[in-house]
PDB file of C-alpha atoms in Angstrom:
ATOM      1  CA  MET A  26       5.190 -13.812  -6.436  1.00 52.00           C
ATOM      2  CA  SER A  27       7.931 -15.390  -5.438  1.00 56.00           C
ATOM      3  CA  SER A  28       7.633 -18.637  -3.613  1.00 61.00           C
ATOM      4  CA  SER A  29       9.939 -17.370  -0.894  1.00 86.00           C
ATOM      5  CA  SER A  30       7.135 -15.086   0.098  1.00 90.00           C
ATOM      6  CA  LYS A  31       4.398 -17.714   0.567  1.00 93.00           C
ATOM      7  CA  PRO A  32       5.088 -17.893   4.374  1.00 94.00           C
ATOM      8  CA  ARG A  33       4.139 -14.556   5.112  1.00 96.00           C
ATOM      9  CA  LEU A  34       1.354 -14.607   2.685  1.00 96.00           C
ATOM     10  CA  ASN A  35       0.097 -17.635   4.657  1.00 95.00           C
ATOM     11  CA  ARG A  36       0.013 -15.527   7.446  1.00 95.00           C
ATOM     12  CA  MET A  37      -1.358 -12.824   6.710  1.00 96.00           C
ATOM     13  CA  PHE A  38      -4.369 -14.458   4.357  1.00 97.00           C
ATOM     14  CA  SER A  39      -6.983 -16.823   5.590  1.00 96.00           C
ATOM     15  CA  GLU A  40      -7.175 -20.270   3.910  1.00 95.00           C
ATOM     16  CA  GLN A  41     -10.189 -18.592   1.446  1.00 95.00           C
ATOM     17  CA  GLY A  42      -7.714 -15.793   0.576  1.00 96.00           C
ATOM     18  CA  LYS A  43      -9.009 -13.430   2.172  1.00 98.00           C
ATOM     19  CA  CYS A  44      -7.227 -10.644   4.771  1.00 97.00           C
ATOM     20  CA  PHE A  45      -8.565  -7.558   7.130  1.00 97.00           C
ATOM     21  CA  ASP A  46      -5.008  -5.259   7.455  1.00 96.00           C
ATOM     22  CA  VAL A  47      -6.693  -2.466  10.321  1.00 94.00           C
ATOM     23  CA  ALA A  48      -3.605   0.812   8.961  1.00 93.00           C
ATOM     24  CA  ILE A  49      -2.936   2.459  12.893  1.00 93.00           C
ATOM     25  CA  ASP A  50       0.540   4.371  10.461  1.00 91.00           C
ATOM     26  CA  HIS A  51      -1.037   7.668   9.996  1.00 87.00           C
ATOM     27  CA  GLY A  52       1.579   9.114  12.534  1.00 85.00           C
ATOM     28  CA  PHE A  53       3.620   9.140  10.008  1.00 89.00           C
ATOM     29  CA  PHE A  54       2.857  11.575   7.959  1.00 86.00           C
ATOM     30  CA  ASN A  55       3.162  14.862   9.747  1.00 84.00           C
ATOM     31  CA  GLU A  56      -0.800  15.372   9.709  1.00 84.00           C
ATOM     32  CA  TYR A  57      -2.087  16.761  12.968  1.00 85.00           C
ATOM     33  CA  SER A  58      -6.106  15.782  11.948  1.00 81.00           C
ATOM     34  CA  PHE A  59      -4.640  11.886  11.508  1.00 84.00           C
ATOM     35  CA  LEU A  60      -3.531  11.677  14.606  1.00 86.00           C
ATOM     36  CA  ALA A  61      -7.169  11.073  16.326  1.00 84.00           C
ATOM     37  CA  GLY A  62      -8.088   7.973  17.632  1.00 84.00           C
ATOM     38  CA  ILE A  63      -4.329   7.199  17.514  1.00 89.00           C
ATOM     39  CA  GLU A  64      -3.255   9.249  20.363  1.00 92.00           C
ATOM     40  CA  ASP A  65      -1.746   6.373  22.972  1.00 94.00           C
ATOM     41  CA  MET A  66      -0.535   4.318  20.386  1.00 93.00           C
ATOM     42  CA  PRO A  67      -0.165   1.288  22.539  1.00 94.00           C
ATOM     43  CA  ARG A  68      -3.761   1.621  24.281  1.00 93.00           C
ATOM     44  CA  ALA A  69      -5.023   2.054  20.005  1.00 92.00           C
ATOM     45  CA  ILE A  70      -3.467  -1.074  19.121  1.00 93.00           C
ATOM     46  CA  ALA A  71      -3.970  -3.219  22.119  1.00 92.00           C
ATOM     47  CA  THR A  72      -7.615  -2.165  21.255  1.00 90.00           C
ATOM     48  CA  ILE A  73      -7.477  -3.614  17.691  1.00 91.00           C
ATOM     49  CA  VAL A  74      -5.321  -6.291  18.904  1.00 92.00           C
ATOM     50  CA  ASP A  75      -7.893  -8.122  21.041  1.00 89.00           C
ATOM     51  CA  ALA A  76     -10.423  -7.427  18.352  1.00 87.00           C
ATOM     52  CA  ASN A  77      -8.396 -10.109  15.763  1.00 90.00           C
ATOM     53  CA  PRO A  78      -7.930  -8.749  12.617  1.00 94.00           C
ATOM     54  CA  ASP A  79      -5.895 -10.659  10.512  1.00 96.00           C
ATOM     55  CA  CYS A  80      -2.957  -7.444   9.878  1.00 97.00           C
ATOM     56  CA  ILE A  81      -1.988  -4.278  11.697  1.00 97.00           C
ATOM     57  CA  GLN A  82      -0.388  -1.893   9.563  1.00 96.00           C
ATOM     58  CA  LEU A  83       2.105   0.187  11.249  1.00 97.00           C
ATOM     59  CA  SER A  84       5.137   2.220  10.919  1.00 96.00           C
ATOM     60  CA  VAL A  85       8.970   1.095  12.105  1.00 96.00           C
ATOM     61  CA  GLY A  86       8.960   3.421  15.284  1.00 95.00           C
ATOM     62  CA  GLN A  87       5.403   2.036  16.566  1.00 95.00           C
ATOM     63  CA  ALA A  88       5.469  -1.735  15.200  1.00 96.00           C
ATOM     64  CA  ARG A  89       7.103  -2.522  18.726  1.00 94.00           C
ATOM     65  CA  HIS A  90       3.904  -1.822  20.780  1.00 94.00           C
ATOM     66  CA  LEU A  91       2.568  -4.748  18.396  1.00 95.00           C
ATOM     67  CA  GLN A  92       5.208  -7.008  18.757  1.00 95.00           C
ATOM     68  CA  ALA A  93       5.709  -7.135  22.340  1.00 93.00           C
ATOM     69  CA  ILE A  94       2.314  -8.760  22.723  1.00 92.00           C
ATOM     70  CA  PRO A  95       3.168 -12.312  24.226  1.00 91.00           C
ATOM     71  CA  GLY A  96       1.483 -15.010  22.657  1.00 86.00           C
ATOM     72  CA  LYS A  97       1.261 -16.494  19.332  1.00 83.00           C
ATOM     73  CA  ARG A  98      -2.413 -14.986  18.158  1.00 82.00           C
ATOM     74  CA  LYS A  99      -1.884 -11.621  17.443  1.00 91.00           C
ATOM     75  CA  PRO A 100      -2.381  -9.620  13.773  1.00 96.00           C
ATOM     76  CA  GLY A 101       0.470  -9.651  11.589  1.00 97.00           C
ATOM     77  CA  LEU A 102       2.226  -6.803  10.774  1.00 98.00           C
ATOM     78  CA  VAL A 103       2.579  -4.910   7.578  1.00 98.00           C
ATOM     79  CA  LEU A 104       5.462  -2.610   7.752  1.00 98.00           C
ATOM     80  CA  ARG A 105       4.353   1.164   5.992  1.00 97.00           C
ATOM     81  CA  ALA A 106       7.728   1.529   4.035  1.00 97.00           C
ATOM     82  CA  ASP A 107       7.650   5.310   3.522  1.00 96.00           C
ATOM     83  CA  ALA A 108       6.856   8.111   4.467  1.00 94.00           C
ATOM     84  CA  ALA A 109       4.789  11.479   2.473  1.00 93.00           C
ATOM     85  CA  ASN A 110       3.815  14.913   2.538  1.00 90.00           C
ATOM     86  CA  ILE A 111       1.081  14.861   0.217  1.00 86.00           C
ATOM     87  CA  TYR A 112      -1.954  14.961   2.693  1.00 83.00           C
ATOM     88  CA  GLY A 113      -2.625  18.466   4.273  1.00 77.00           C
ATOM     89  CA  SER A 114      -5.460  20.477   2.986  1.00 77.00           C
ATOM     90  CA  GLU A 115      -3.005  22.720   1.357  1.00 80.00           C
ATOM     91  CA  LEU A 116       0.013  21.038  -0.580  1.00 85.00           C
ATOM     92  CA  PRO A 117       3.260  22.074   0.770  1.00 85.00           C
ATOM     93  CA  ARG A 118       6.109  23.349  -2.468  1.00 90.00           C
ATOM     94  CA  PHE A 119       8.251  20.487  -2.493  1.00 93.00           C
ATOM     95  CA  LEU A 120       6.373  16.886  -2.447  1.00 93.00           C
ATOM     96  CA  PHE A 121       8.455  13.737  -1.929  1.00 93.00           C
ATOM     97  CA  SER A 122       7.229  10.482  -0.754  1.00 94.00           C
ATOM     98  CA  GLU A 123      10.612   8.804   1.079  1.00 95.00           C
ATOM     99  CA  LEU A 124      11.690   5.427   1.545  1.00 97.00           C
ATOM    100  CA  ILE A 125      12.754   4.485   5.467  1.00 96.00           C
ATOM    101  CA  ASP A 126      16.306   3.666   4.737  1.00 96.00           C
ATOM    102  CA  GLU A 127      16.760   0.158   4.981  1.00 96.00           C
ATOM    103  CA  ALA A 128      12.955  -1.316   4.910  1.00 97.00           C
ATOM    104  CA  VAL A 129      12.498  -4.429   4.168  1.00 97.00           C
ATOM    105  CA  GLU A 130      15.554  -5.145   6.754  1.00 97.00           C
ATOM    106  CA  HIS A 131      13.630  -3.895   9.490  1.00 97.00           C
ATOM    107  CA  ALA A 132      10.572  -5.713   8.285  1.00 98.00           C
ATOM    108  CA  VAL A 133      12.118  -8.995   8.835  1.00 97.00           C
ATOM    109  CA  ARG A 134      14.272  -7.815  11.898  1.00 96.00           C
ATOM    110  CA  LEU A 135      10.608  -6.884  12.630  1.00 96.00           C
ATOM    111  CA  ASP A 136       8.663 -10.068  11.959  1.00 96.00           C
ATOM    112  CA  ALA A 137       6.555  -8.044   9.384  1.00 97.00           C
ATOM    113  CA  VAL A 138       4.092 -10.397   6.858  1.00 98.00           C
ATOM    114  CA  ALA A 139       4.577  -7.381   4.180  1.00 98.00           C
ATOM    115  CA  VAL A 140       5.925  -4.346   3.553  1.00 98.00           C
ATOM    116  CA  CYS A 141       3.712  -1.388   2.003  1.00 98.00           C
ATOM    117  CA  VAL A 142       4.876   1.460  -0.402  1.00 98.00           C
ATOM    118  CA  ASN A 143       2.543   4.153  -2.591  1.00 97.00           C
ATOM    119  CA  LEU A 144       2.489   4.185  -5.914  1.00 98.00           C
ATOM    120  CA  LEU A 145       1.124   8.116  -5.745  1.00 96.00           C
ATOM    121  CA  LEU A 146      -0.535  10.034  -9.036  1.00 96.00           C
ATOM    122  CA  LEU A 147      -1.127  13.440  -8.183  1.00 93.00           C
ATOM    123  CA  PRO A 148      -2.070  15.873 -11.059  1.00 92.00           C
ATOM    124  CA  GLY A 149       0.703  17.830 -12.423  1.00 91.00           C
ATOM    125  CA  GLN A 150       3.361  16.094 -10.507  1.00 93.00           C
ATOM    126  CA  PRO A 151       5.214  13.684 -12.473  1.00 96.00           C
ATOM    127  CA  GLU A 152       8.646  13.759  -9.990  1.00 97.00           C
ATOM    128  CA  LEU A 153       6.186  12.550  -7.248  1.00 96.00           C
ATOM    129  CA  HIS A 154       5.220   9.904  -9.576  1.00 97.00           C
ATOM    130  CA  HIS A 155       8.461   8.840 -10.337  1.00 98.00           C
ATOM    131  CA  GLN A 156       9.932   8.764  -7.190  1.00 98.00           C
ATOM    132  CA  CYS A 157       7.299   6.411  -6.253  1.00 98.00           C
ATOM    133  CA  VAL A 158       8.236   4.438  -9.415  1.00 98.00           C
ATOM    134  CA  ARG A 159      11.654   4.160  -7.922  1.00 98.00           C
ATOM    135  CA  ASN A 160      10.806   3.254  -4.603  1.00 98.00           C
ATOM    136  CA  VAL A 161       8.686   0.459  -6.025  1.00 98.00           C
ATOM    137  CA  THR A 162      11.749  -1.327  -8.164  1.00 98.00           C
ATOM    138  CA  LEU A 163      13.978  -0.511  -5.404  1.00 97.00           C
ATOM    139  CA  LEU A 164      11.738  -2.703  -2.846  1.00 97.00           C
ATOM    140  CA  GLN A 165      10.293  -4.988  -5.201  1.00 97.00           C
ATOM    141  CA  ARG A 166      14.092  -6.445  -5.837  1.00 95.00           C
ATOM    142  CA  LYS A 167      15.247  -6.427  -1.809  1.00 96.00           C
ATOM    143  CA  CYS A 168      11.694  -8.005  -1.405  1.00 97.00           C
ATOM    144  CA  GLU A 169      12.479 -11.085  -3.838  1.00 95.00           C
ATOM    145  CA  ALA A 170      15.825 -11.681  -2.020  1.00 95.00           C
ATOM    146  CA  TYR A 171      14.492 -11.240   1.469  1.00 96.00           C
ATOM    147  CA  GLY A 172      10.859 -13.394   0.921  1.00 96.00           C
ATOM    148  CA  MET A 173       9.252 -10.318   1.993  1.00 97.00           C
ATOM    149  CA  PRO A 174       5.905 -10.042   0.049  1.00 98.00           C
ATOM    150  CA  LEU A 175       5.546  -6.696  -1.370  1.00 98.00           C
ATOM    151  CA  MET A 176       1.697  -4.435  -1.127  1.00 98.00           C
ATOM    152  CA  VAL A 177       1.991  -1.116  -3.511  1.00 98.00           C
ATOM    153  CA  GLU A 178      -0.719   1.073  -2.895  1.00 97.00           C
ATOM    154  CA  PRO A 179      -1.527   3.113  -6.026  1.00 97.00           C
ATOM    155  CA  LEU A 180      -3.640   6.531  -5.295  1.00 95.00           C
ATOM    156  CA  VAL A 181      -5.277   8.255  -7.292  1.00 95.00           C
ATOM    157  CA  MET A 182      -5.590  11.950  -6.568  1.00 92.00           C
ATOM    158  CA  LEU A 183      -7.794  15.155  -7.113  1.00 88.00           C
ATOM    159  CA  PRO A 184      -6.711  18.276  -7.758  1.00 85.00           C
ATOM    160  CA  ASN A 185      -6.085  20.195  -4.164  1.00 73.00           C
ATOM    161  CA  GLU A 186      -8.219  22.968  -5.338  1.00 72.00           C
ATOM    162  CA  VAL A 187     -11.176  20.498  -5.994  1.00 69.00           C
ATOM    163  CA  LYS A 188     -11.455  18.853  -2.475  1.00 61.00           C
ATOM    164  CA  GLY A 189      -8.444  19.651  -0.036  1.00 58.00           C
ATOM    165  CA  GLY A 190      -6.674  17.357   1.607  1.00 59.00           C
ATOM    166  CA  TYR A 191      -6.951  13.078   1.094  1.00 61.00           C
ATOM    167  CA  MET A 192      -8.186  13.858  -2.356  1.00 78.00           C
ATOM    168  CA  VAL A 193      -9.032  10.687  -3.198  1.00 85.00           C
ATOM    169  CA  ASP A 194     -10.238  10.483  -7.457  1.00 90.00           C
ATOM    170  CA  GLY A 195     -12.681   7.647  -8.293  1.00 92.00           C
ATOM    171  CA  ASP A 196     -12.035   7.662 -11.485  1.00 95.00           C
ATOM    172  CA  ILE A 197     -12.221   3.698 -12.461  1.00 97.00           C
ATOM    173  CA  ARG A 198     -10.111   4.478 -15.715  1.00 97.00           C
ATOM    174  CA  LYS A 199      -6.988   6.171 -13.756  1.00 97.00           C
ATOM    175  CA  ILE A 200      -7.449   3.683 -11.466  1.00 97.00           C
ATOM    176  CA  LEU A 201      -7.471   1.164 -13.635  1.00 98.00           C
ATOM    177  CA  ALA A 202      -4.246   2.064 -15.279  1.00 98.00           C
ATOM    178  CA  LEU A 203      -2.242   2.794 -11.881  1.00 98.00           C
ATOM    179  CA  VAL A 204      -3.316  -0.401 -10.105  1.00 98.00           C
ATOM    180  CA  ARG A 205      -2.103  -2.436 -13.411  1.00 98.00           C
ATOM    181  CA  GLN A 206       1.481  -0.280 -13.090  1.00 98.00           C
ATOM    182  CA  GLY A 207       2.053  -1.607  -9.479  1.00 98.00           C
ATOM    183  CA  VAL A 208       1.083  -5.055 -10.663  1.00 98.00           C
ATOM    184  CA  GLU A 209       3.345  -4.670 -13.664  1.00 98.00           C
ATOM    185  CA  LEU A 210       5.811  -3.659 -11.029  1.00 98.00           C
ATOM    186  CA  GLY A 211       6.059  -6.352  -9.532  1.00 97.00           C
ATOM    187  CA  ALA A 212       3.433  -5.973  -6.043  1.00 98.00           C
ATOM    188  CA  ASP A 213       2.838  -9.020  -4.459  1.00 97.00           C
ATOM    189  CA  VAL A 214      -0.191  -7.436  -3.124  1.00 98.00           C
ATOM    190  CA  ILE A 215      -2.596  -4.322  -4.249  1.00 98.00           C
ATOM    191  CA  LYS A 216      -4.129  -1.804  -1.640  1.00 97.00           C
ATOM    192  CA  ALA A 217      -6.191   0.108  -4.168  1.00 96.00           C
ATOM    193  CA  ASP A 218      -9.264   2.566  -3.554  1.00 93.00           C
ATOM    194  CA  PRO A 219     -12.714   2.018  -4.297  1.00 94.00           C
ATOM    195  CA  CYS A 220     -14.242   3.471  -7.494  1.00 94.00           C
ATOM    196  CA  ASP A 221     -16.822   5.849  -7.724  1.00 93.00           C
ATOM    197  CA  ASP A 222     -19.309   3.072  -8.984  1.00 94.00           C
ATOM    198  CA  VAL A 223     -18.137   0.414  -6.380  1.00 94.00           C
ATOM    199  CA  SER A 224     -20.832  -1.862  -8.666  1.00 95.00           C
ATOM    200  CA  GLU A 225     -17.506  -1.532 -11.295  1.00 97.00           C
ATOM    201  CA  TYR A 226     -14.784  -2.523  -8.737  1.00 97.00           C
ATOM    202  CA  HIS A 227     -14.627  -6.310 -10.649  1.00 98.00           C
ATOM    203  CA  ARG A 228     -12.961  -4.910 -13.484  1.00 98.00           C
ATOM    204  CA  VAL A 229     -10.060  -3.592 -10.774  1.00 98.00           C
ATOM    205  CA  ILE A 230      -9.760  -7.155  -9.432  1.00 98.00           C
ATOM    206  CA  GLU A 231      -9.485  -8.091 -13.550  1.00 98.00           C
ATOM    207  CA  THR A 232      -6.669  -5.647 -14.111  1.00 98.00           C
ATOM    208  CA  ALA A 233      -4.591  -6.873 -11.159  1.00 98.00           C
ATOM    209  CA  SER A 234      -4.518 -10.288 -12.934  1.00 97.00           C
ATOM    210  CA  GLY A 235      -4.470 -12.326 -10.350  1.00 97.00           C
ATOM    211  CA  VAL A 236      -2.979 -10.551  -7.370  1.00 98.00           C
ATOM    212  CA  PRO A 237      -4.455 -10.078  -4.282  1.00 98.00           C
ATOM    213  CA  VAL A 238      -6.915  -6.977  -4.210  1.00 98.00           C
ATOM    214  CA  LEU A 239      -6.973  -5.129  -0.862  1.00 98.00           C
ATOM    215  CA  VAL A 240      -9.531  -2.038  -0.933  1.00 97.00           C
ATOM    216  CA  ARG A 241      -8.747   1.152   0.809  1.00 93.00           C
ATOM    217  CA  GLY A 242     -10.876   2.355   3.448  1.00 86.00           C
ATOM    218  CA  GLY A 243     -10.254   6.249   2.812  1.00 74.00           C
ATOM    219  CA  GLY A 244     -11.991   9.240   5.191  1.00 74.00           C
ATOM    220  CA  ARG A 245     -14.379   8.460   7.803  1.00 77.00           C
ATOM    221  CA  ALA A 246     -18.348   7.886   6.564  1.00 81.00           C
ATOM    222  CA  SER A 247     -21.277   6.190   8.496  1.00 90.00           C
ATOM    223  CA  ASP A 248     -21.648   2.861   9.700  1.00 91.00           C
ATOM    224  CA  GLU A 249     -23.919   2.436   6.880  1.00 94.00           C
ATOM    225  CA  GLU A 250     -22.292   3.423   4.074  1.00 93.00           C
ATOM    226  CA  ILE A 251     -18.840   1.625   5.325  1.00 94.00           C
ATOM    227  CA  VAL A 252     -20.754  -1.456   5.443  1.00 95.00           C
ATOM    228  CA  HIS A 253     -22.370  -1.468   2.698  1.00 96.00           C
ATOM    229  CA  ARG A 254     -19.718  -0.373   0.531  1.00 95.00           C
ATOM    230  CA  THR A 255     -17.580  -3.375   2.164  1.00 96.00           C
ATOM    231  CA  VAL A 256     -20.223  -6.176   0.833  1.00 97.00           C
ATOM    232  CA  THR A 257     -20.387  -4.745  -2.341  1.00 97.00           C
ATOM    233  CA  LEU A 258     -16.764  -5.161  -3.135  1.00 97.00           C
ATOM    234  CA  MET A 259     -16.202  -8.528  -1.420  1.00 97.00           C
ATOM    235  CA  GLN A 260     -18.936  -8.895  -4.047  1.00 97.00           C
ATOM    236  CA  GLN A 261     -16.688  -7.370  -6.807  1.00 97.00           C
ATOM    237  CA  GLY A 262     -14.130  -9.874  -5.789  1.00 97.00           C
ATOM    238  CA  ALA A 263     -11.968  -8.319  -3.334  1.00 98.00           C
ATOM    239  CA  SER A 264      -9.141 -10.664  -1.239  1.00 98.00           C
ATOM    240  CA  GLY A 265      -9.930  -7.763   1.695  1.00 97.00           C
ATOM    241  CA  ILE A 266      -9.726  -4.258   3.194  1.00 97.00           C
ATOM    242  CA  VAL A 267      -7.527  -2.079   4.848  1.00 96.00           C
ATOM    243  CA  TYR A 268      -9.135   0.448   6.695  1.00 93.00           C
ATOM    244  CA  GLY A 269      -7.385   2.972   8.610  1.00 88.00           C
ATOM    245  CA  ARG A 270      -9.071   6.250  10.222  1.00 85.00           C
ATOM    246  CA  ASN A 271     -13.158   4.414   9.791  1.00 88.00           C
ATOM    247  CA  VAL A 272     -11.864   1.603  12.681  1.00 90.00           C
ATOM    248  CA  ILE A 273      -9.199   4.218  14.692  1.00 87.00           C
ATOM    249  CA  GLN A 274     -11.730   6.555  14.668  1.00 87.00           C
ATOM    250  CA  HIS A 275     -14.909   5.132  15.737  1.00 90.00           C
ATOM    251  CA  PRO A 276     -16.460   4.987  18.494  1.00 89.00           C
ATOM    252  CA  ASN A 277     -16.152   1.851  18.963  1.00 91.00           C
ATOM    253  CA  PRO A 278     -13.175   0.258  16.740  1.00 90.00           C
ATOM    254  CA  ALA A 279     -13.336  -3.519  18.876  1.00 89.00           C
ATOM    255  CA  GLY A 280     -17.011  -4.059  17.046  1.00 92.00           C
ATOM    256  CA  MET A 281     -16.622  -2.060  13.659  1.00 93.00           C
ATOM    257  CA  THR A 282     -13.275  -4.332  13.481  1.00 92.00           C
ATOM    258  CA  ARG A 283     -15.373  -7.256  14.428  1.00 92.00           C
ATOM    259  CA  ALA A 284     -18.146  -6.298  11.809  1.00 95.00           C
ATOM    260  CA  LEU A 285     -16.086  -5.878   9.267  1.00 96.00           C
ATOM    261  CA  MET A 286     -14.212  -8.897   9.939  1.00 95.00           C
ATOM    262  CA  ALA A 287     -17.353 -10.794   9.671  1.00 96.00           C
ATOM    263  CA  ILE A 288     -18.174  -9.547   6.399  1.00 97.00           C
ATOM    264  CA  VAL A 289     -14.518 -10.296   5.161  1.00 97.00           C
ATOM    265  CA  HIS A 290     -14.125 -14.077   6.027  1.00 97.00           C
ATOM    266  CA  HIS A 291     -17.641 -15.073   6.445  1.00 96.00           C
ATOM    267  CA  GLY A 292     -20.135 -12.982   3.850  1.00 96.00           C
ATOM    268  CA  ALA A 293     -21.984 -11.034   6.206  1.00 96.00           C
ATOM    269  CA  ALA A 294     -24.453  -9.045   4.638  1.00 96.00           C
ATOM    270  CA  ALA A 295     -25.244  -5.872   5.878  1.00 96.00           C
ATOM    271  CA  ASP A 296     -28.117  -5.849   8.453  1.00 95.00           C
ATOM    272  CA  GLU A 297     -25.801  -8.764  10.000  1.00 95.00           C
ATOM    273  CA  ALA A 298     -22.396  -7.019  10.144  1.00 95.00           C
ATOM    274  CA  LEU A 299     -24.273  -3.412  11.378  1.00 95.00           C
ATOM    275  CA  ALA A 300     -25.828  -5.768  14.102  1.00 93.00           C
ATOM    276  CA  LEU A 301     -22.770  -6.975  15.391  1.00 90.00           C
ATOM    277  CA  LEU A 302     -21.796  -3.514  15.386  1.00 90.00           C
ATOM    278  CA  ASN A 303     -24.473  -2.709  17.506  1.00 86.00           C
ATOM    279  CA  GLY A 304     -24.033  -5.509  20.252  1.00 81.00           C
ATOM    280  CA  GLU A 305     -27.393  -7.018  18.590  1.00 67.00           C
ATOM    281  CA  GLY A 306     -25.202 -10.446  17.134  1.00 53.00           C
ATOM    282  CA  ALA A 307     -23.672 -13.487  18.327  1.00 50.00           C
TER     283      ALA A 307
END
């Protein structure tokens, strides 16, 4: 971790080293189903800002809605640095995860606290993995020069015929190897999937070798599943979470944000968080 990146990391994480980043960058991926809940981006962003998470993850084209909001008290911007085409129910003939031009310079201009980039591992797609490794190495050099924290997103996916679109593979052995690769490539923050047995997630934390790990939320799940999973992951040593569709596609995105913030920052139990979500807590 470069000392020059510390000021931005201090804006991203609490004094206790915890962070909740709400991802609203799904429109970047040209997938219609991802637009549910974010059709009106200014309104979606304003709703999440009002709930006051630590960060909001946005694309270069939508970040202006966050940074146009006046005042000092608003979430930090995590800027998505690449667009990929791997999330459909059928994989296209040609796969890519393409860096936006001058991503780090855009992040500096937009006053971001970090940039986020994929490290994808799909079965039988070594060319895509190679492209992602190259993307990370190119960004790492630029991030170091500008003091911009680099969030690497190791994402292991199942064969498309097994599960269809957004096909997360929870095999902890694959997650461990890809997380370690992200750390070795110079990540300041890791954004990784939960494993099938979340009680084993301490192994992912250990493999990250002191780099903070934020856990991805993945596809929509029930309130009870999300809350209980988050409690367990934080108990396993995660530094926080990056949830998108389980917040923005929720009927009460602000309430879900407050409930998850209570878990991440205050160690709330599952029943306490669910009470907050249902308007029963303080």
